mmCIF file of C-alpha atoms and ligand atoms in Angstrom:
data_model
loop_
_atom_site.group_PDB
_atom_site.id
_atom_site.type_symbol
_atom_site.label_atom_id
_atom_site.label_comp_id
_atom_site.label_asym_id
_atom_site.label_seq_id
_atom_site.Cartn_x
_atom_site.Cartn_y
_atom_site.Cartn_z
ATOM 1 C CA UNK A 163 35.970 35.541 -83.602
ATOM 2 C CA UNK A 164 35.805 32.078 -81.950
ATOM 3 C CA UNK A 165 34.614 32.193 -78.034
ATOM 4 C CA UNK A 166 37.496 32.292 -75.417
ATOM 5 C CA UNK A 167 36.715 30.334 -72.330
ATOM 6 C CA UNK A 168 38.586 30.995 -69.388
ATOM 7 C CA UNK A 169 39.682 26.754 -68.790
ATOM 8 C CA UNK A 170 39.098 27.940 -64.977
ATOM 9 C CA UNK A 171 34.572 28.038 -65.723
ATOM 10 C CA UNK A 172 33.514 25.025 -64.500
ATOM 11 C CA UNK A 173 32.434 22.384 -67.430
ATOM 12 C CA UNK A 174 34.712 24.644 -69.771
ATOM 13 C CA UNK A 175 37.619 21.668 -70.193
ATOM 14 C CA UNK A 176 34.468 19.273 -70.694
ATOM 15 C CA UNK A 177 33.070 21.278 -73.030
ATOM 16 C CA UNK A 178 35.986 21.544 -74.888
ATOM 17 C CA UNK A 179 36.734 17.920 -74.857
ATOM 18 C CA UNK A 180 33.342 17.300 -76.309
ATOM 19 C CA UNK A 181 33.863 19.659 -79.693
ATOM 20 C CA UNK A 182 37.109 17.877 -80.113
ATOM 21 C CA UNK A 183 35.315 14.315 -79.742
ATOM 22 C CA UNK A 184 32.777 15.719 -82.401
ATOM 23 C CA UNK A 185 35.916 16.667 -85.156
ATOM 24 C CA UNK A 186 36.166 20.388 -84.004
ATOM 25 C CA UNK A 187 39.192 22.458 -83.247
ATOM 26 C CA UNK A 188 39.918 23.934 -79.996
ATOM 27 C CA UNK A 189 42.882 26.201 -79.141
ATOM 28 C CA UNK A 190 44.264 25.288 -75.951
ATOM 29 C CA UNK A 191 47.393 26.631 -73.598
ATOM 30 C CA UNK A 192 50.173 24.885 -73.173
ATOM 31 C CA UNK A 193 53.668 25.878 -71.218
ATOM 32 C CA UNK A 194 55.179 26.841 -74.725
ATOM 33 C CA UNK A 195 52.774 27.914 -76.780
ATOM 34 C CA UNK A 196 49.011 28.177 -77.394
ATOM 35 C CA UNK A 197 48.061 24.755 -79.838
ATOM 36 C CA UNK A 198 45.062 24.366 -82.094
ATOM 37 C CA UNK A 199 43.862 21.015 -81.300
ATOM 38 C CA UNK A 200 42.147 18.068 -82.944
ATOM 39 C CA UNK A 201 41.583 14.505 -82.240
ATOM 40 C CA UNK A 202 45.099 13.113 -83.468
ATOM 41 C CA UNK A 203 43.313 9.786 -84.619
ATOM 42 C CA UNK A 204 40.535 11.679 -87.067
ATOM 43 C CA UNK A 205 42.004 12.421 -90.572
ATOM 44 C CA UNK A 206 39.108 14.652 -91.303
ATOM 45 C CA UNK A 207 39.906 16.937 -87.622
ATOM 46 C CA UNK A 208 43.535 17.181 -88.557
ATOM 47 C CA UNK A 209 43.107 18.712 -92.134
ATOM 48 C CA UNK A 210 41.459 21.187 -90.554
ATOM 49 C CA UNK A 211 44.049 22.094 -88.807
ATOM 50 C CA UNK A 212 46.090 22.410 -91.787
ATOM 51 C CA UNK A 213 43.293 24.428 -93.516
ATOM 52 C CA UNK A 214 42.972 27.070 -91.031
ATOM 53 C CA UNK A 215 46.222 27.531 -90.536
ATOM 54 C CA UNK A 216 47.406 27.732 -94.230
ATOM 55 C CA UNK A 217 50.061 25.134 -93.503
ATOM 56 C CA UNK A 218 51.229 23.306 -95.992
ATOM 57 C CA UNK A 219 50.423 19.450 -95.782
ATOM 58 C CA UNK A 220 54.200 18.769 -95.838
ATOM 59 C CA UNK A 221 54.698 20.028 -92.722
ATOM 60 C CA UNK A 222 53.991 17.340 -89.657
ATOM 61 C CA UNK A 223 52.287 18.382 -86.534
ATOM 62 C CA UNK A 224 53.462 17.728 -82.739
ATOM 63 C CA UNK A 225 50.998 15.105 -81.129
ATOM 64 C CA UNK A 226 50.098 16.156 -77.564
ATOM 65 C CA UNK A 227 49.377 12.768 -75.028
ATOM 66 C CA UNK A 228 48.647 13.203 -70.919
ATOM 67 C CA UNK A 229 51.222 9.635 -70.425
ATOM 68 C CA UNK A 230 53.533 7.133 -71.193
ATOM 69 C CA UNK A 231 50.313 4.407 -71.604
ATOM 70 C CA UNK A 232 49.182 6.921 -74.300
ATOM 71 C CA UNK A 233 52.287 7.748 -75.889
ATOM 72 C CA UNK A 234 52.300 3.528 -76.022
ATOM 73 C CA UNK A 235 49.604 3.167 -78.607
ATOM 74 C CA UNK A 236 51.432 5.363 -80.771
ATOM 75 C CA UNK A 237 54.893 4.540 -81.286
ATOM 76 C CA UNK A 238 56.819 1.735 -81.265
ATOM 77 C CA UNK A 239 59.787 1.887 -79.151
ATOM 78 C CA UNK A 240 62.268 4.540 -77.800
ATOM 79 C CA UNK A 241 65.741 3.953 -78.322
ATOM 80 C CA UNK A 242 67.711 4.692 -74.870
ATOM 81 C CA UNK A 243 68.367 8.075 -74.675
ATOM 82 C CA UNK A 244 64.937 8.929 -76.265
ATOM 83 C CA UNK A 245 63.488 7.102 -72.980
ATOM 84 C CA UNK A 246 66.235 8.591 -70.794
ATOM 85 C CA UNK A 247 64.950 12.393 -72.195
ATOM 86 C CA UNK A 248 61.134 11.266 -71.415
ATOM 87 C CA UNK A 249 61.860 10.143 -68.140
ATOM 88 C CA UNK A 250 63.214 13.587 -66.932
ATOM 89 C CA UNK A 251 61.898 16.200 -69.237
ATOM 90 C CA UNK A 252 58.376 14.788 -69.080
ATOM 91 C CA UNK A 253 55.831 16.910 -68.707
ATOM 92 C CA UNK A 254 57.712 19.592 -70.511
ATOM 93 C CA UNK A 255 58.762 21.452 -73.516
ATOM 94 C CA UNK A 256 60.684 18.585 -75.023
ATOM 95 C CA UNK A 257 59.581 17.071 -78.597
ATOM 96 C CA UNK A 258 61.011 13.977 -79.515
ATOM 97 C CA UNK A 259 60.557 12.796 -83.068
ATOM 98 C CA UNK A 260 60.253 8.359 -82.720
ATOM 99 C CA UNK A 261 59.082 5.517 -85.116
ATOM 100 C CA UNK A 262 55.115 5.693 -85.434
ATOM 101 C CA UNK A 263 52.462 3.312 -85.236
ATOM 102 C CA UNK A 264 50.052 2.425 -88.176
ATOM 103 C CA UNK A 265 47.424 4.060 -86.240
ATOM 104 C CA UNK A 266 48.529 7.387 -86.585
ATOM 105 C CA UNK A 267 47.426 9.167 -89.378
ATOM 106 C CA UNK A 268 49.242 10.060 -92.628
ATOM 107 C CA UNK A 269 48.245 13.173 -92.578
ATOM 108 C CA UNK A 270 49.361 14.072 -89.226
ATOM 109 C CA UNK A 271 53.136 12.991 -89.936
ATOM 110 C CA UNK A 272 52.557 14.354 -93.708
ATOM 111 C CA UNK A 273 53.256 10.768 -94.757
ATOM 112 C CA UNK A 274 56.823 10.199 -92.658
ATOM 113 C CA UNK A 275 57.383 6.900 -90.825
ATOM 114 C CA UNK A 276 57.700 9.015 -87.876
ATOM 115 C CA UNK A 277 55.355 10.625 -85.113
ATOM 116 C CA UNK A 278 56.651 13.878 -83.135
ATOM 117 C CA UNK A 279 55.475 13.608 -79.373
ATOM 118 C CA UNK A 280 55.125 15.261 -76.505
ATOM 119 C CA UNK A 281 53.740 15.154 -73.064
ATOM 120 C CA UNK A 282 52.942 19.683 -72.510
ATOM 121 C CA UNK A 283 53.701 20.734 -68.826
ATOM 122 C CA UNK A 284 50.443 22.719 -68.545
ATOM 123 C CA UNK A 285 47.348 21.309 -66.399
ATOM 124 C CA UNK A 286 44.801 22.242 -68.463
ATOM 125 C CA UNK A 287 46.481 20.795 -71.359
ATOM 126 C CA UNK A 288 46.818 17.604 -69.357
ATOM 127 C CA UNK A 289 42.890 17.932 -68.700
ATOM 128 C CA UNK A 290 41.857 18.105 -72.129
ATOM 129 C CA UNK A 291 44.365 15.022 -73.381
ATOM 130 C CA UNK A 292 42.376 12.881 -70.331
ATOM 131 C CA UNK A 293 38.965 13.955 -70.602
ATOM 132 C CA UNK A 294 38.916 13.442 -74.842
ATOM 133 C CA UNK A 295 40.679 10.291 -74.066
ATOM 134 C CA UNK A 296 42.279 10.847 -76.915
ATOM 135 C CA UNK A 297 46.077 12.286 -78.211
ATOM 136 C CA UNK A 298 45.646 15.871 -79.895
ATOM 137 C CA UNK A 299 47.687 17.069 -82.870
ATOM 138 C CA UNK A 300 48.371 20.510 -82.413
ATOM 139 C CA UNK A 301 50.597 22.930 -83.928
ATOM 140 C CA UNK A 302 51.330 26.608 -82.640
ATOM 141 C CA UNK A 303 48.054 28.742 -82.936
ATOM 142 C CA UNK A 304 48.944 30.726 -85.461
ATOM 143 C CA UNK A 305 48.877 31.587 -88.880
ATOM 144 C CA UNK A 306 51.218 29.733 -91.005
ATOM 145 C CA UNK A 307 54.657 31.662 -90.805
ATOM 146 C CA UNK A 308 53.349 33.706 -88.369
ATOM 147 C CA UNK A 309 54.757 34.731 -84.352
ATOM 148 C CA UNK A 310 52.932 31.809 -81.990
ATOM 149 C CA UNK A 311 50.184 33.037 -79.592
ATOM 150 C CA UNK A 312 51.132 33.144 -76.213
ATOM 151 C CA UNK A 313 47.851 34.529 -74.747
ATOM 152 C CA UNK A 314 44.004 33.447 -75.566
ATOM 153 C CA UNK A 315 43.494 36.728 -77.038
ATOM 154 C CA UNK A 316 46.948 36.138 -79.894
ATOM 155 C CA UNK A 317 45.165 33.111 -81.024
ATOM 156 C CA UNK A 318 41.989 35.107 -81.951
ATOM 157 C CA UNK A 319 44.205 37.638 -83.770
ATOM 158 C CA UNK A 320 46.063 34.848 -85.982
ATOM 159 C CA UNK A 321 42.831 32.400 -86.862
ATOM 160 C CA UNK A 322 39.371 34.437 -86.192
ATOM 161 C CA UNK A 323 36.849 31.907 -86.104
ATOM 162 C CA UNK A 324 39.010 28.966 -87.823
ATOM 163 C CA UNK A 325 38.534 26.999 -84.950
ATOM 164 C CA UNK A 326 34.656 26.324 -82.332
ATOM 165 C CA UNK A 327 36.639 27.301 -79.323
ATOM 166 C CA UNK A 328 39.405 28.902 -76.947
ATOM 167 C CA UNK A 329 40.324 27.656 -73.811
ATOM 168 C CA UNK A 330 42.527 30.649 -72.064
ATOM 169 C CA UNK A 331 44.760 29.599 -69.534
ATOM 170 C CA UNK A 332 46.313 32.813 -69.001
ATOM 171 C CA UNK A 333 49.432 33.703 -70.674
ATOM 172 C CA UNK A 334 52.120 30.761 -71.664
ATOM 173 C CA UNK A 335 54.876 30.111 -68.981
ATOM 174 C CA UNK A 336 57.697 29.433 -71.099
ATOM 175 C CA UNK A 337 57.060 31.555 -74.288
ATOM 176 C CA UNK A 338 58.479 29.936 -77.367
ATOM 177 C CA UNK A 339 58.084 26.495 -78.854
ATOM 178 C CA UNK A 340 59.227 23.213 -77.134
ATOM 179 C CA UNK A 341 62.551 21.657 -78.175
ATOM 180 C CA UNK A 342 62.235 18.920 -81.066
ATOM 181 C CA UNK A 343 64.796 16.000 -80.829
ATOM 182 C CA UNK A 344 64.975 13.691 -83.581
ATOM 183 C CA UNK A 345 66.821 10.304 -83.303
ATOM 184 C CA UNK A 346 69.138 8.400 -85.170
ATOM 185 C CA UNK A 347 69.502 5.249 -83.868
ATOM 186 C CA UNK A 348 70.496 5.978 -80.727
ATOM 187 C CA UNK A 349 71.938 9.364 -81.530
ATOM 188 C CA UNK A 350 70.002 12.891 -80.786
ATOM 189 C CA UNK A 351 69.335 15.134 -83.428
ATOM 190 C CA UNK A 352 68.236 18.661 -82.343
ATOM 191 C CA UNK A 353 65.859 19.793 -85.286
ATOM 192 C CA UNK A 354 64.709 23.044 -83.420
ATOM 193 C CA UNK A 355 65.926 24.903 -80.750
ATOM 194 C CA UNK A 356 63.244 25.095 -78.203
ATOM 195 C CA UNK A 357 61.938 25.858 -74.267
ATOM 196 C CA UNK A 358 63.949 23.282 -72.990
ATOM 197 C CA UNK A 359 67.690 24.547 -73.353
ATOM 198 C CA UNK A 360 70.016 21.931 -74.968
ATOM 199 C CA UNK A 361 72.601 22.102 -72.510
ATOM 200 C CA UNK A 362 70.095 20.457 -69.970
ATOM 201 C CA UNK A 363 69.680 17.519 -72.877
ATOM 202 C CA UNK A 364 73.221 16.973 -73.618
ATOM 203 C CA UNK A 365 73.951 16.626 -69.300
ATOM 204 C CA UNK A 366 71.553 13.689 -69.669
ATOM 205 C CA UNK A 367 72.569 12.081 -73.537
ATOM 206 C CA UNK A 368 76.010 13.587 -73.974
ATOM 207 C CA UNK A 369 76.082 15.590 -77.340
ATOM 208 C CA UNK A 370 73.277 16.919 -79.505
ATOM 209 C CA UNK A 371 74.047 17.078 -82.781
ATOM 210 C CA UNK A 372 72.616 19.779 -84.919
ATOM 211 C CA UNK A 373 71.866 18.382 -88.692
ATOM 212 C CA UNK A 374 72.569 20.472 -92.024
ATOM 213 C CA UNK A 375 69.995 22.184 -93.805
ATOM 214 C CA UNK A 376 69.615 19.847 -97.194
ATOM 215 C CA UNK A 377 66.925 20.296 -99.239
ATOM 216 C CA UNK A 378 67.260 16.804 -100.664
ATOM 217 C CA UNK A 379 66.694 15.201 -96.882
ATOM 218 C CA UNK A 380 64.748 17.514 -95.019
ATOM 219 C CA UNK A 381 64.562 15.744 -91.639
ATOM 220 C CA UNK A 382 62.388 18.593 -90.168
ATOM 221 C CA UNK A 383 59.654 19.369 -92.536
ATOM 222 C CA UNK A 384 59.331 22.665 -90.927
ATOM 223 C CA UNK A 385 62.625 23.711 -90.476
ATOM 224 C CA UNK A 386 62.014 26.656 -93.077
ATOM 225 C CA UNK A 387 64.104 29.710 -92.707
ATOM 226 C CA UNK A 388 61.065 31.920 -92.534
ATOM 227 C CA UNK A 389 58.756 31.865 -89.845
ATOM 228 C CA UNK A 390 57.645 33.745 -86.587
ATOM 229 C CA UNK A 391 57.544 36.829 -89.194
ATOM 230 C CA UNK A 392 55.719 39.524 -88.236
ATOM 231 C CA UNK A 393 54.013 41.626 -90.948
ATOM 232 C CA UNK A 394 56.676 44.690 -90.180
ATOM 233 C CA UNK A 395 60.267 43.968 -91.908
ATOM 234 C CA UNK A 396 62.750 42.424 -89.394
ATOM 235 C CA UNK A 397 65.989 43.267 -89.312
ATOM 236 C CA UNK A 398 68.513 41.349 -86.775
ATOM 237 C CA UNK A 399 70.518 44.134 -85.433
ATOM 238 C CA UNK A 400 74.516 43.982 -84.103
ATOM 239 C CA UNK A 401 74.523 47.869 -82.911
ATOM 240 C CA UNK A 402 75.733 49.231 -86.029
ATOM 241 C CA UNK A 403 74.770 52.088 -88.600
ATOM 242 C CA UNK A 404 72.382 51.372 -90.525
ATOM 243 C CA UNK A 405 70.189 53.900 -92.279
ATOM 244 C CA UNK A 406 67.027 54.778 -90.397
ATOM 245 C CA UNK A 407 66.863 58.642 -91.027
ATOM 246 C CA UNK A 408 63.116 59.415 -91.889
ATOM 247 C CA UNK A 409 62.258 55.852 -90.728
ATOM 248 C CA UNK A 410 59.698 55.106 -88.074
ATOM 249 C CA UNK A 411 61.976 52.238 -86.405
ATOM 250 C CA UNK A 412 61.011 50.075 -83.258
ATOM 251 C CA UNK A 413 63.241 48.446 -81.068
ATOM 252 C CA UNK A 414 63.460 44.866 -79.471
ATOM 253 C CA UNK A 415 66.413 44.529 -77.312
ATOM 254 C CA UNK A 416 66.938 42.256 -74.308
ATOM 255 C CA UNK A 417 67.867 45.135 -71.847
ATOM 256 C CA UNK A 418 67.251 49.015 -72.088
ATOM 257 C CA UNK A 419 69.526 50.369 -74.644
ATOM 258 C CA UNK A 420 71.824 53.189 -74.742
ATOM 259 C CA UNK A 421 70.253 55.580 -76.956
ATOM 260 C CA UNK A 422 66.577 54.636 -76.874
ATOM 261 C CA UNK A 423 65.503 58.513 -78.513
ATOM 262 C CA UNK A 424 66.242 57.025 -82.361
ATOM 263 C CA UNK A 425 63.383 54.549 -81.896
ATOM 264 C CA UNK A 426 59.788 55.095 -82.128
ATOM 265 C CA UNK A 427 58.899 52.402 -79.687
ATOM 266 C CA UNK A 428 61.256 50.376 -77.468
ATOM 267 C CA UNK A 429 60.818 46.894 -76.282
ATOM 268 C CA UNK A 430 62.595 45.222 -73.327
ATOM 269 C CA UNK A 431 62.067 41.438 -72.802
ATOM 270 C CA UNK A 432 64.054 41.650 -69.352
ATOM 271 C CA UNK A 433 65.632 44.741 -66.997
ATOM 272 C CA UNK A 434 68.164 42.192 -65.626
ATOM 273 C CA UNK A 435 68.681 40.394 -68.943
ATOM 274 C CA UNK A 436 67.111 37.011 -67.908
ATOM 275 C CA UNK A 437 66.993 34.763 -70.505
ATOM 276 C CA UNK A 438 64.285 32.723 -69.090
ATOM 277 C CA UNK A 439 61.929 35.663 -68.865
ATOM 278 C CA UNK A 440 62.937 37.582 -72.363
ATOM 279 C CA UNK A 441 61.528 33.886 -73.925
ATOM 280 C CA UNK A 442 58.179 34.854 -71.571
ATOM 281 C CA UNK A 443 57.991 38.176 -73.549
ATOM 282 C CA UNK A 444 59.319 37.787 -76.975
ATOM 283 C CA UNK A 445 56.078 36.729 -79.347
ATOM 284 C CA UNK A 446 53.865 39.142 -77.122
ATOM 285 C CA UNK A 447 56.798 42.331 -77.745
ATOM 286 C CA UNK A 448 57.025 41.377 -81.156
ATOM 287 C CA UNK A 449 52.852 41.169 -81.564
ATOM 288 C CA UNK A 450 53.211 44.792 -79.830
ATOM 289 C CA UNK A 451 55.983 46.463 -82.127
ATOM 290 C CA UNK A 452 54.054 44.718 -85.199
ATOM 291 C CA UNK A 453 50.817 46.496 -84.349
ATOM 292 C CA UNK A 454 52.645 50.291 -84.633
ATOM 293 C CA UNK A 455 52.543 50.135 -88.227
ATOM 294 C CA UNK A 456 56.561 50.667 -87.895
ATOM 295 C CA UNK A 457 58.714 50.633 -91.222
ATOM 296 C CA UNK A 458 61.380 48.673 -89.496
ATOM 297 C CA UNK A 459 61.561 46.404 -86.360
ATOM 298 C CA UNK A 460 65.761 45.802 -85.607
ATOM 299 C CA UNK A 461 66.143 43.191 -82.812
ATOM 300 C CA UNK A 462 68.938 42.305 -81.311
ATOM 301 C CA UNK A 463 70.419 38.970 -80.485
ATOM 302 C CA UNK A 464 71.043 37.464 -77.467
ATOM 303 C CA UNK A 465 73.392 35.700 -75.997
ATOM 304 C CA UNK A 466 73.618 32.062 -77.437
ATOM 305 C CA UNK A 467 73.385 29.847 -74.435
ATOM 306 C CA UNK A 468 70.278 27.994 -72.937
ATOM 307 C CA UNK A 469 66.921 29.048 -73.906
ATOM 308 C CA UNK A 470 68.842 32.153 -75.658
ATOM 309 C CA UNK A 471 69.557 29.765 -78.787
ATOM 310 C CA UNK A 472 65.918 29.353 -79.489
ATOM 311 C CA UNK A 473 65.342 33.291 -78.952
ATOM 312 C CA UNK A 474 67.851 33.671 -81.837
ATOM 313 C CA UNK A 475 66.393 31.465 -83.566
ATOM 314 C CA UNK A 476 63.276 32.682 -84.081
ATOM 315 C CA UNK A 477 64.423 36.395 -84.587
ATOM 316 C CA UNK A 478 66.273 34.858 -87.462
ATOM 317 C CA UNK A 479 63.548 33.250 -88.919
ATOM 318 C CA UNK A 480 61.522 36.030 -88.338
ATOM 319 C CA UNK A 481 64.378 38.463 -90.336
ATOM 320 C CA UNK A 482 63.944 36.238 -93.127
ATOM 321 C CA UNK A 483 60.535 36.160 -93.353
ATOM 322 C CA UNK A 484 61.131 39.738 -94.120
ATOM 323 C CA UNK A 485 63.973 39.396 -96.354
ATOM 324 C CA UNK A 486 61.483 37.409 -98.894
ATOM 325 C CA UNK A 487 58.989 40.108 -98.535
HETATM 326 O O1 TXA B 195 55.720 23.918 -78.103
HETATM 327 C C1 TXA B 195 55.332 23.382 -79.125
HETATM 328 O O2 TXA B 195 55.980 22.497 -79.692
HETATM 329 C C2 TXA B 195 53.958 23.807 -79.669
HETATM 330 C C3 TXA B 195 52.897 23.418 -78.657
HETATM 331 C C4 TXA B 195 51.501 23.699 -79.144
HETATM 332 O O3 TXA B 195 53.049 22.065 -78.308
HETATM 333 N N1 TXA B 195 53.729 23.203 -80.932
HETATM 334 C C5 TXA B 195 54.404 23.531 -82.064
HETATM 335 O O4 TXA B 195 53.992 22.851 -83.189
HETATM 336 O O5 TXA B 195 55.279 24.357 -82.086
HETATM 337 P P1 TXA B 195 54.399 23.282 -84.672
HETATM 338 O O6 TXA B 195 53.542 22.463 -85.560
HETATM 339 O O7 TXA B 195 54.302 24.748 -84.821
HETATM 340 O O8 TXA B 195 55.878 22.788 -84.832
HETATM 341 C C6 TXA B 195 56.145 21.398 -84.953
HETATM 342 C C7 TXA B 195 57.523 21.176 -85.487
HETATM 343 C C8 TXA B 195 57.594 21.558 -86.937
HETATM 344 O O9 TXA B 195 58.839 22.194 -87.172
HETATM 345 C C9 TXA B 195 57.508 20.201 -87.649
HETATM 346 O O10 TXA B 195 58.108 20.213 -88.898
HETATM 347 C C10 TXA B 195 58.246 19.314 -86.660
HETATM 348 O O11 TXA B 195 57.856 19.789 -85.397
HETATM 349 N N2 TXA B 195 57.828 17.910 -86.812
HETATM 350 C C11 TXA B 195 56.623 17.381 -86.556
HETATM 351 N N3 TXA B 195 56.581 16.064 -86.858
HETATM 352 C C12 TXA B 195 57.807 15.739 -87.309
HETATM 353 C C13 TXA B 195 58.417 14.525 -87.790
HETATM 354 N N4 TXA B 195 57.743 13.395 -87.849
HETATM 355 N N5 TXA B 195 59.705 14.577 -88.162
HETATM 356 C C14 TXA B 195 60.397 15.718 -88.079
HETATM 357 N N6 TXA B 195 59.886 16.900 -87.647
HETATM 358 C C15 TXA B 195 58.605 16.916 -87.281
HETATM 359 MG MG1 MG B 196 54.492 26.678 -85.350
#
């Protein structure tokens, strides 16, 4: 197991900044998500990111910088409403996919003229990205396909000792991934839903188109239909029949359900239905049912506004991550 660090010890962001100068990996909190980090400007840190993680090298990571002076050296120019989303979403859970510069590394954009940024809402993120003096590449903490950590202790659980150190900040604000918006020209591109709810993008750029699937033009590398799977089978669940007689079956609903005696184990990720605070809960809930050693996990979906249309999102994925199973 790597060490966890509470980011709070004095010298612990210092420290951390240090193994990351010297090539190493460090997981670190963010408002979204737990990252494991590496220098974005050392080829040799970021495949080790993709090594740990078993992530395949098509699959472009999300480059973390503290400011726009950083974000500067690495791309070259932000069409309007790429600057106007910066300029109010930044620090935040926004990730906005822009022409790179030569001196990001191949492997960190898996060979694609283009560099996904963003600058993470989360001080000790922020710390780390100024006292490395450096950008960090860092995808979700987790195994490849796996639910993202939202707690120091998840990250351990998904990648052992894969990377030299964990900084825990406590458990992650916001709870699932940030937004990514890709650009055409001037036009947004939503390639996954995220933290930051699309309606709140669309007051400031007008529409947000959402791109089709074609395996031809993949314009998110990782846009793959499975992911956030958890080990159990996932079913996405609409209140019906379905067979469960003789089945240990959890539930994850958004409030307390009706009949909650057919279920082995319940989860609620909010009394009052809050949208905002089911995201808080979902990866943990899910990490929860997974560990029951359940035959079947049926979740059902939420309503499909604001952060809700990530939520679905990933229960989706995470239903066919089973499916292929
Ligand atoms: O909230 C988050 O975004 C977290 C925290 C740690 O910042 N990070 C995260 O990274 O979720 P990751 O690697 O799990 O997801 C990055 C997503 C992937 O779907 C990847 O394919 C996409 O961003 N992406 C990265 N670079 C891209 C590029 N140049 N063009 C299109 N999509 C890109
Ligand atoms: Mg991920």
């Amino acid at each position: 197991m790597a060490r966890i660090l509470a980011a709070s010890e004095p010298g612990a962001i210092a420290l951390a900044a240090a193994v990351l100068s010297d090539g190493g990996l460090v997981a670190f909190p963010t408002e979204t998500v737990y990252g494991l980090g590496a220098d974005a400007l050392n080829p040799i840190a970021v495949a080790r990111i993709f090594e740990s993680k078993g992530r395949p090298r098509f699959d472009p990571l999300i480059v973390h910088v503290a400011d726009e002076a950083q974000l500067g050296e690495l791309v070259v120019d932000l069409p309007p409403n790429a600057l106007a989303l910066a300029n109010r979403f930044w620090p935040g859970p926004l990730t906005l996919v822009l022409p790179k510069k030569a001196v990001v590394p191949d492997i960190v954009t898996a060979g694609l003229a283009t560099v996904a940024v963003r600058i993470p809402a989360h001080p000790v993120a922020l710390d780390l990205i100024r006292q490395t003096q450096r950008p960090i590449a860092a995808p979700s903490a987790n195994r490849f396909g796996r639910i993202s950590p939202t707690y120091a202790a998840a990250v351990n659980e998904e990648l052992g000792d894969a990377m030299n150190l964990v900084l825990d900040g406590g458990p992650c604000r916001i709870g699932v991934e940030s937004t990514v918006i890709f650009f055409a020209d001037n036009q947004p591109l939503l390639l996954r839903p995220g933290g930051l709810a699309v309606e709140e993008i669309e007051a400031i750029v007008g529409p947000v188109v959402i791109p089709e699937l074609t395996e031809e033009q993949p314009l998110s590398p990782g846009r793959l239909p499975a992911h956030y799977a958890p080990r159990t089978p996932l079913a996405i669940w609409f209140g019906d029949n379905v067979a469960t007689l003789g089945k240990r079956v959890g539930l994850l609903a958004l409030q307390p359900p009706l009949n909650p005696r057919r279920f082995v184990a319940v989860e609620i990720l909010s009394k009052d239905g809050d949208l905002i605070e089911a995201a808080a809960n979902l990866f943990a809930a899910l990490r929860r049912l997974d560990r029951l050693g359940l035959d079947l996990i049926l979740a059902e979906p939420v309503p499909n506004r604001g952060i809700g249309l990530a939520l679905n999102d990933r229960l989706r994925r995470a239903s066919a991550g089973s499916e292929k199973r």
